[in-house]
CSV table of N, CA and C in Angstrom, one decimal:
chain,number,residue,atom,x,y,z
A,1,ALA,N,-6.0,38.0,25.0
A,1,ALA,CA,-8.2,38.6,24.3
A,1,ALA,C,-8.0,37.3,23.4
A,2,HIS,N,-9.1,37.6,24.2
A,2,HIS,CA,-10.1,36.5,23.1
A,2,HIS,C,-10.3,36.4,22.2
A,3,TRP,N,-9.4,35.1,21.7
A,3,TRP,CA,-10.0,35.4,20.1
A,3,TRP,C,-11.1,36.8,19.1
A,4,CYS,N,-12.1,35.6,19.9
A,4,CYS,CA,-13.9,36.2,18.7
A,4,CYS,C,-13.3,37.6,19.6
A,5,ALA,N,-12.8,39.0,20.7
A,5,ALA,CA,-13.0,39.4,20.6
A,5,ALA,C,-12.1,41.0,19.9
A,6,HIS,N,-11.0,40.2,19.1
A,6,HIS,CA,-10.0,41.0,17.7
A,6,HIS,C,-10.2,42.5,16.9
A,7,PRO,N,-9.8,43.1,17.5
A,7,PRO,CA,-10.7,44.7,17.5
A,7,PRO,C,-10.5,44.9,15.8
A,8,GLU,N,-10.1,44.6,15.2
A,8,GLU,CA,-9.4,44.4,13.6
A,8,GLU,C,-10.3,43.7,12.8
A,9,ARG,N,-10.6,42.7,13.6
A,9,ARG,CA,-11.6,41.5,12.8
A,9,ARG,C,-12.8,41.0,13.9
A,10,PRO,N,-13.9,42.3,14.0
A,10,PRO,CA,-14.8,41.2,14.8
A,10,PRO,C,-15.3,40.6,14.3
A,11,MET,N,-16.1,38.8,14.9
A,11,MET,CA,-16.7,38.4,14.7
A,11,MET,C,-18.1,38.4,16.0
A,12,LYS,N,-18.7,38.1,14.4
A,12,LYS,CA,-20.4,37.7,14.6
A,12,LYS,C,-20.7,37.2,16.4
A,13,PRO,N,-21.2,37.2,17.1
A,13,PRO,CA,-21.5,36.3,18.2
A,13,PRO,C,-22.0,35.2,18.2
A,14,ARG,N,-22.4,35.0,17.5
A,14,ARG,CA,-22.9,33.4,17.3
A,14,ARG,C,-21.3,32.1,16.7
A,15,LEU,N,-21.7,33.0,15.0
A,15,LEU,CA,-20.6,32.6,14.9
A,15,LEU,C,-19.2,32.4,15.3
A,16,CYS,N,-19.3,32.8,16.5
A,16,CYS,CA,-17.6,32.8,17.6
A,16,CYS,C,-17.8,31.6,18.4
A,17,SER,N,-19.0,32.0,19.5
A,17,SER,CA,-19.7,30.0,20.3
A,17,SER,C,-19.8,29.0,19.3
A,18,THR,N,-19.8,29.3,18.1
A,18,THR,CA,-20.2,27.8,16.8
A,18,THR,C,-19.1,26.8,16.3
A,19,VAL,N,-17.3,28.4,16.3
A,19,VAL,CA,-16.5,27.4,15.2
A,19,VAL,C,-15.7,27.0,16.3
A,20,PRO,N,-16.0,27.4,17.6
A,20,PRO,CA,-15.0,26.6,18.8
A,20,PRO,C,-16.4,25.1,18.9
A,21,ALA,N,-17.5,24.4,18.7
A,21,ALA,CA,-17.9,23.9,19.2
A,21,ALA,C,-18.0,22.9,17.1
A,22,VAL,N,-17.7,23.6,16.0
A,22,VAL,CA,-17.4,22.2,15.0
A,22,VAL,C,-15.4,22.2,15.8
A,23,VAL,N,-15.1,22.7,16.3
A,23,VAL,CA,-14.3,22.1,15.9
A,23,VAL,C,-13.8,20.3,16.6
A,24,ALA,N,-14.6,21.0,17.7
A,24,ALA,CA,-14.7,20.0,19.0
A,24,ALA,C,-15.0,18.5,17.8
A,25,ALA,N,-16.6,18.8,17.2
A,25,ALA,CA,-17.0,17.8,17.1
A,25,ALA,C,-16.1,16.9,15.8
A,26,ALA,N,-14.9,18.0,15.0
A,26,ALA,CA,-14.4,17.2,13.7
A,26,ALA,C,-13.7,16.3,14.6
A,27,LEU,N,-13.6,16.6,15.5
A,27,LEU,CA,-11.9,15.7,16.0
A,27,LEU,C,-12.6,14.8,16.7
A,28,LEU,N,-13.7,15.0,17.0
A,28,LEU,CA,-13.8,13.8,18.3
A,28,LEU,C,-14.5,12.3,17.3
A,29,SER,N,-15.1,13.2,15.9
A,29,SER,CA,-15.8,12.5,14.6
A,29,SER,C,-14.5,11.6,14.6
A,30,ALA,N,-13.0,12.6,13.7
A,30,ALA,CA,-12.1,11.5,14.2
A,30,ALA,C,-11.7,11.0,14.5
A,31,CYS,N,-11.6,10.8,15.7
A,31,CYS,CA,-11.5,10.0,16.7
A,31,CYS,C,-11.5,8.5,16.8
A,32,ALA,N,-13.5,8.8,16.1
A,32,ALA,CA,-14.2,7.7,16.3
A,32,ALA,C,-14.1,6.8,15.5
A,33,LEU,N,-13.3,7.8,13.8
A,33,LEU,CA,-12.9,6.7,12.4
A,33,LEU,C,-11.8,6.0,12.9
A,34,THR,N,-11.1,6.1,14.0
A,34,THR,CA,-9.5,5.3,13.5
A,34,THR,C,-10.4,4.2,14.4
A,35,PRO,N,-10.2,2.7,14.2
A,35,PRO,CA,-11.0,1.9,13.9
A,35,PRO,C,-9.1,1.4,15.5
A,36,GLN,N,-10.3,0.5,16.5
A,36,GLN,CA,-10.0,-0.4,17.9
A,36,GLN,C,-10.4,-1.4,18.3
A,37,PRO,N,-9.0,-3.0,18.1
A,37,PRO,CA,-8.2,-2.1,17.4
A,37,PRO,C,-7.3,-2.1,17.0
A,38,PHE,N,-6.5,-1.0,16.2
A,38,PHE,CA,-5.9,-0.6,15.1
A,38,PHE,C,-4.4,-1.6,15.1
A,39,THR,N,-4.0,-1.9,14.2
A,39,THR,CA,-2.6,-2.6,13.3
A,39,THR,C,-1.6,-1.0,12.9
A,40,ILE,N,-0.4,-1.0,12.3
A,40,ILE,CA,-0.2,-0.4,11.7
A,40,ILE,C,0.8,-0.4,11.3
A,41,PRO,N,0.3,-0.5,9.3
A,41,PRO,CA,1.9,-1.2,8.5
A,41,PRO,C,2.9,0.8,8.3
A,42,ASP,N,3.9,0.4,8.7
A,42,ASP,CA,4.9,1.5,9.0
A,42,ASP,C,6.4,1.6,7.7
A,43,GLY,N,6.1,2.1,7.3
A,43,GLY,CA,7.5,2.2,5.8
A,43,GLY,C,8.3,2.9,6.1
A,44,ARG,N,8.2,3.2,7.5
A,44,ARG,CA,9.5,4.2,7.4
A,44,ARG,C,10.7,3.4,8.9
A,45,TYR,N,11.5,2.6,7.5
A,45,TYR,CA,12.5,1.9,8.2
A,45,TYR,C,13.2,2.8,8.2
A,46,ALA,N,14.5,3.0,9.8
A,46,ALA,CA,15.4,3.6,9.8
A,46,ALA,C,16.4,3.7,10.6
A,47,ARG,N,16.3,2.0,10.8
A,47,ARG,CA,17.4,1.2,12.2
A,47,ARG,C,19.0,1.8,11.1
A,48,LYS,N,18.6,1.0,9.7
A,48,LYS,CA,20.1,1.2,9.1
A,48,LYS,C,20.7,0.0,9.7
A,49,VAL,N,20.8,-1.2,9.6
A,49,VAL,CA,21.8,-2.2,10.4
A,49,VAL,C,22.2,-3.1,9.1
A,50,GLU,N,21.0,-3.4,8.6
A,50,GLU,CA,21.4,-4.5,7.2
A,50,GLU,C,21.8,-3.4,5.6
A,51,MET,N,23.0,-3.6,6.1
A,51,MET,CA,23.2,-3.7,4.5
A,51,MET,C,22.0,-4.3,3.5
A,52,ASN,N,21.9,-2.7,2.8
A,52,ASN,CA,21.6,-3.0,1.1
A,52,ASN,C,19.2,-3.8,2.1
A,53,ARG,N,19.4,-2.7,3.0
A,53,ARG,CA,17.4,-2.4,3.6
A,53,ARG,C,18.0,-1.2,3.0
A,54,TYR,N,15.8,-0.5,3.0
A,54,TYR,CA,15.5,0.8,3.1
A,54,TYR,C,14.4,0.9,2.9
A,55,PRO,N,13.9,1.7,3.2
A,55,PRO,CA,13.0,2.2,3.6
A,55,PRO,C,11.3,2.0,1.9
A,56,VAL,N,10.0,1.9,2.7
A,56,VAL,CA,9.8,1.6,1.8
A,56,VAL,C,7.9,2.8,2.2
A,57,VAL,N,7.4,2.4,0.5
A,57,VAL,CA,6.2,3.7,0.6
A,57,VAL,C,4.7,2.6,0.1
A,58,ILE,N,3.6,2.8,1.3
A,58,ILE,CA,2.2,1.6,1.0
A,58,ILE,C,2.2,2.8,-0.1
A,59,THR,N,2.0,2.2,-0.9
A,59,THR,CA,1.1,2.6,-1.6
A,59,THR,C,-0.2,1.8,-2.6
A,60,LYS,N,-0.5,0.9,-2.0
A,60,LYS,CA,-1.9,0.7,-1.2
A,60,LYS,C,-2.2,-0.6,-0.7
A,61,ILE,N,-3.2,-0.3,-0.2
A,61,ILE,CA,-3.9,-1.3,1.4
A,61,ILE,C,-5.2,-2.1,0.5
A,62,ASP,N,-5.4,-3.5,0.1
A,62,ASP,CA,-5.9,-4.0,0.2
A,62,ASP,C,-6.7,-3.9,-1.6
A,63,GLY,N,-5.6,-3.5,-2.4
A,63,GLY,CA,-6.0,-1.9,-3.5
A,63,GLY,C,-6.6,-1.3,-3.7
A,64,GLU,N,-6.9,-0.9,-2.0
A,64,GLU,CA,-7.2,1.2,-2.3
A,64,GLU,C,-5.7,1.6,-1.9
A,65,SER,N,-5.5,3.2,-3.2
A,65,SER,CA,-4.9,3.9,-2.7
A,65,SER,C,-4.8,4.6,-1.3
A,66,ASN,N,-3.6,4.9,-0.6
A,66,ASN,CA,-3.0,5.0,0.5
A,66,ASN,C,-1.6,6.3,0.1
A,67,ILE,N,-1.3,7.3,0.8
A,67,ILE,CA,-1.2,8.3,1.2
A,67,ILE,C,-0.2,8.5,2.9
A,68,GLN,N,-0.2,7.8,2.9
A,68,GLN,CA,-0.2,7.8,4.7
A,68,GLN,C,0.8,7.0,5.2
A,69,ALA,N,2.2,7.8,6.3
A,69,ALA,CA,3.3,7.3,5.9
A,69,ALA,C,2.8,5.9,6.5
A,70,ALA,N,2.3,5.9,7.4
A,70,ALA,CA,1.5,4.7,8.6
A,70,ALA,C,0.5,4.9,9.0
A,71,PRO,N,-0.4,4.1,8.6
A,71,PRO,CA,-2.2,4.8,8.4
A,71,PRO,C,-2.5,3.7,9.5
A,72,LEU,N,-2.9,4.1,10.5
A,72,LEU,CA,-4.4,2.7,11.2
A,72,LEU,C,-4.9,1.7,11.0
A,73,ILE,N,-4.6,1.2,10.8
A,73,ILE,CA,-6.0,-0.3,9.8
A,73,ILE,C,-6.5,-0.4,10.9
A,74,ALA,N,-6.9,-1.9,11.0
A,74,ALA,CA,-8.2,-2.3,11.7
A,74,ALA,C,-7.4,-4.0,11.4
A,75,PRO,N,-6.6,-4.5,12.7
A,75,PRO,CA,-5.8,-5.9,12.2
A,75,PRO,C,-7.2,-7.5,11.4
A,76,GLY,N,-5.6,-8.1,10.8
A,76,GLY,CA,-6.6,-9.1,10.4
A,76,GLY,C,-5.2,-9.0,8.9
A,77,ARG,N,-5.3,-9.4,7.9
A,77,ARG,CA,-5.5,-9.8,7.0
A,77,ARG,C,-4.4,-8.6,5.5
A,78,HIS,N,-4.6,-8.4,5.4
A,78,HIS,CA,-4.0,-7.7,4.5
A,78,HIS,C,-3.0,-7.2,3.0
A,79,VAL,N,-3.2,-6.7,2.2
A,79,VAL,CA,-2.2,-6.9,1.0
A,79,VAL,C,-1.3,-4.9,0.9
A,80,LEU,N,-0.5,-5.7,1.1
A,80,LEU,CA,0.6,-3.7,1.0
A,80,LEU,C,1.0,-3.9,-0.2
A,81,THR,N,0.5,-2.8,-1.1
A,81,THR,CA,1.5,-2.6,-2.2
A,81,THR,C,2.9,-2.4,-1.8
A,82,LEU,N,3.8,-1.7,-2.1
A,82,LEU,CA,5.3,-1.4,-1.5
A,82,LEU,C,5.9,-0.6,-2.7
A,83,ILE,N,6.5,0.7,-2.7
A,83,ILE,CA,7.6,1.0,-3.5
A,83,ILE,C,9.3,1.3,-2.8
A,84,SER,N,9.9,0.9,-3.1
A,84,SER,CA,11.4,0.2,-2.5
A,84,SER,C,12.0,2.3,-2.1
A,85,LEU,N,12.7,2.6,-1.2
A,85,LEU,CA,13.0,4.0,-1.8
A,85,LEU,C,14.7,4.5,-1.8
A,86,GLY,N,15.1,2.2,-2.1
A,86,GLY,CA,16.2,2.5,-2.6
A,86,GLY,C,16.7,2.6,-4.3
A,87,PRO,N,18.2,2.2,-4.7
A,87,PRO,CA,17.9,2.6,-6.5
A,87,PRO,C,17.2,2.3,-6.8
A,88,HIS,N,17.7,3.0,-7.5
A,88,HIS,CA,16.2,2.4,-8.8
A,88,HIS,C,17.3,3.5,-10.4
A,89,LEU,N,17.1,2.5,-11.8
A,89,LEU,CA,17.9,2.7,-12.6
A,89,LEU,C,17.0,4.3,-13.8
A,90,GLY,N,15.7,4.1,-13.2
A,90,GLY,CA,14.2,4.3,-13.9
A,90,GLY,C,13.6,5.1,-13.7
A,91,PRO,N,12.7,5.8,-14.3
A,91,PRO,CA,11.8,6.6,-14.2
A,91,PRO,C,10.4,6.2,-13.2
A,92,VAL,N,10.6,5.1,-13.3
A,92,VAL,CA,9.6,4.4,-12.0
A,92,VAL,C,9.8,3.5,-11.1
A,93,ARG,N,9.5,3.3,-10.7
A,93,ARG,CA,9.5,2.5,-9.3
A,93,ARG,C,9.1,1.2,-9.4
A,94,ARG,N,10.6,-0.1,-9.4
A,94,ARG,CA,9.4,-1.6,-9.3
A,94,ARG,C,8.2,-0.7,-7.7
A,95,GLU,N,6.5,-2.5,-8.3
A,95,GLU,CA,6.1,-2.1,-7.4
A,95,GLU,C,6.3,-4.0,-6.6
A,96,GLU,N,5.9,-3.8,-5.6
A,96,GLU,CA,5.6,-6.1,-5.2
A,96,GLU,C,5.2,-5.3,-3.6
A,97,THR,N,4.0,-6.4,-3.4
A,97,THR,CA,3.6,-6.9,-2.7
A,97,THR,C,3.7,-7.3,-1.3
A,98,LEU,N,3.0,-7.4,0.0
A,98,LEU,CA,3.6,-8.1,1.0
A,98,LEU,C,1.5,-8.2,1.0
A,99,THR,N,2.3,-9.6,1.9
A,99,THR,CA,0.7,-10.0,2.5
A,99,THR,C,0.7,-10.4,4.3
A,100,LEU,N,0.6,-9.6,4.8
A,100,LEU,CA,0.5,-10.3,6.3
A,100,LEU,C,-0.8,-10.6,6.9
A,101,ASP,N,-0.6,-11.2,8.3
A,101,ASP,CA,-2.1,-11.4,9.7
A,101,ASP,C,-1.1,-10.8,11.0
A,102,MET,N,-1.8,-9.1,10.4
A,102,MET,CA,-2.1,-8.5,10.9
A,102,MET,C,-2.4,-8.2,12.4
A,103,LYS,N,-1.5,-8.6,13.7
A,103,LYS,CA,-2.4,-8.4,14.8
A,103,LYS,C,-2.8,-7.1,15.8
A,104,PRO,N,-3.6,-6.7,16.6
A,104,PRO,CA,-3.4,-5.7,17.1
A,104,PRO,C,-2.9,-5.3,17.5
A,105,CYS,N,-2.9,-4.1,17.9
A,105,CYS,CA,-2.4,-2.9,18.6
A,105,CYS,C,-0.1,-3.0,18.7
A,106,GLU,N,-0.7,-3.3,16.6
A,106,GLU,CA,1.4,-4.1,16.9
A,106,GLU,C,1.9,-3.7,15.5
A,107,ARG,N,2.4,-2.3,15.2
A,107,ARG,CA,3.1,-1.4,14.8
A,107,ARG,C,4.7,-2.6,13.7
A,108,TYR,N,4.2,-2.4,12.4
A,108,TYR,CA,4.8,-3.4,11.3
A,108,TYR,C,5.7,-2.1,11.0
A,109,ILE,N,7.2,-2.4,11.6
A,109,ILE,CA,8.2,-1.2,10.5
A,109,ILE,C,8.7,-2.5,9.0
A,110,LEU,N,8.4,-1.7,8.1
A,110,LEU,CA,8.1,-2.7,7.0
A,110,LEU,C,9.6,-2.5,6.4
A,111,ALA,N,10.3,-2.3,5.4
A,111,ALA,CA,11.6,-2.4,5.1
A,111,ALA,C,11.4,-3.5,3.2
A,112,ALA,N,12.4,-3.5,2.6
A,112,ALA,CA,13.1,-3.3,1.1
A,112,ALA,C,14.3,-3.4,0.6
A,113,GLN,N,14.5,-5.1,0.9
A,113,GLN,CA,15.9,-6.1,1.5
A,113,GLN,C,16.0,-6.3,-0.3
A,114,HIS,N,17.2,-5.2,-0.7
A,114,HIS,CA,17.7,-5.0,-1.7
A,114,HIS,C,19.2,-6.6,-1.9
A,115,PRO,N,19.2,-7.1,-3.1
A,115,PRO,CA,19.4,-8.2,-3.0
A,115,PRO,C,21.3,-7.4,-3.3
A,116,ASN,N,21.6,-5.8,-3.8
A,116,ASN,CA,22.7,-5.5,-3.7
A,116,ASN,C,22.2,-4.1,-3.9
A,117,ALA,N,24.3,-2.3,-3.7
A,117,ALA,CA,23.1,-1.3,-4.1
A,117,ALA,C,23.4,-0.8,-5.1
A,118,VAL,N,22.9,-1.2,-6.7
A,118,VAL,CA,22.5,-1.2,-7.7
A,118,VAL,C,21.3,-1.3,-8.3
A,119,SER,N,21.2,-2.6,-7.8
A,119,SER,CA,19.6,-3.7,-8.2
A,119,SER,C,18.7,-2.4,-7.5
A,120,GLU,N,16.6,-3.1,-8.6
A,120,GLU,CA,16.6,-1.9,-8.1
A,120,GLU,C,15.1,-3.2,-7.9
A,121,ARG,N,15.4,-4.9,-8.1
A,121,ARG,CA,14.4,-5.4,-7.4
A,121,ARG,C,14.7,-5.4,-5.9
A,122,PHE,N,14.4,-5.8,-5.1
A,122,PHE,CA,13.6,-6.1,-4.1
A,122,PHE,C,12.6,-7.0,-3.5
A,123,THR,N,13.2,-7.0,-2.2
A,123,THR,CA,11.8,-8.1,-1.3
A,123,THR,C,11.6,-7.2,-0.3
A,124,PRO,N,9.9,-7.3,0.1
A,124,PRO,CA,9.8,-6.6,0.5
A,124,PRO,C,9.4,-7.8,2.0
A,125,MET,N,9.9,-6.7,3.1
A,125,MET,CA,9.9,-7.8,4.8
A,125,MET,C,10.2,-6.8,5.7
A,126,VAL,N,8.8,-7.7,7.3
A,126,VAL,CA,8.6,-7.0,8.0
A,126,VAL,C,10.0,-7.0,8.7
A,127,ASP,N,10.8,-5.9,8.8
A,127,ASP,CA,11.9,-5.6,9.7
A,127,ASP,C,11.7,-5.8,11.6
A,128,GLU,N,11.0,-5.1,11.5
A,128,GLU,CA,10.6,-5.4,13.1
A,128,GLU,C,9.2,-5.3,13.7
A,129,VAL,N,8.9,-5.4,14.3
A,129,VAL,CA,7.4,-6.1,14.8
A,129,VAL,C,7.3,-5.3,17.0
A,130,LEU,N,6.5,-3.8,16.6
A,130,LEU,CA,6.9,-2.5,18.0
A,130,LEU,C,4.9,-2.8,18.2
A,131,PRO,N,5.0,-3.0,20.1
A,131,PRO,CA,4.1,-2.9,21.0
A,131,PRO,C,3.6,-1.8,20.6
A,132,GLU,N,2.1,-0.9,20.0
A,132,GLU,CA,1.2,0.2,20.0
A,132,GLU,C,1.1,0.8,20.8
A,133,ALA,N,1.9,1.7,22.0
A,133,ALA,CA,1.2,2.4,22.6
A,133,ALA,C,-0.3,3.1,22.7
A,134,GLY,N,-1.3,3.0,23.5
A,134,GLY,CA,-2.8,3.3,23.2
A,134,GLY,C,-3.4,2.9,23.4
A,135,CYS,N,-3.0,1.7,22.4
A,135,CYS,CA,-4.4,0.5,21.3
A,135,CYS,C,-4.7,0.6,22.6
A,136,LYS,N,-6.8,-0.1,22.6
A,136,LYS,CA,-6.5,-1.4,24.0
A,136,LYS,C,-7.3,-2.3,22.4
A,137,PRO,N,-6.5,-3.7,23.5
A,137,PRO,CA,-6.6,-4.5,22.4
A,137,PRO,C,-8.4,-5.3,22.8
């Protein structure tokens, strides 16, 4: 049965026809907000090949707060503020910045290289650069 025709929750016909249109418009506008071409800084390092190398959280992009693990951004020069998910001793994690000239249609896998297994100090770095499928240069 169609979701608009649910017997326990009858919807008014006008509302029933409006809901799919609103959802479709929201999805299309989200696509329009994605910059083309785009680049992706990604803090989800997972290779575990190098000792004392850990994933990072991207807390800011060009000084603006960020909550996404792998945000889509316009290519170009960006300053990324990172915290390491490696060892830390205090209640607050250390922040470091990394400035990158990011090329279109690439995913930058970011990591934190610590000098040893207990140090909070780290050097932010690009561990790997991968081509991004679905991006149009």
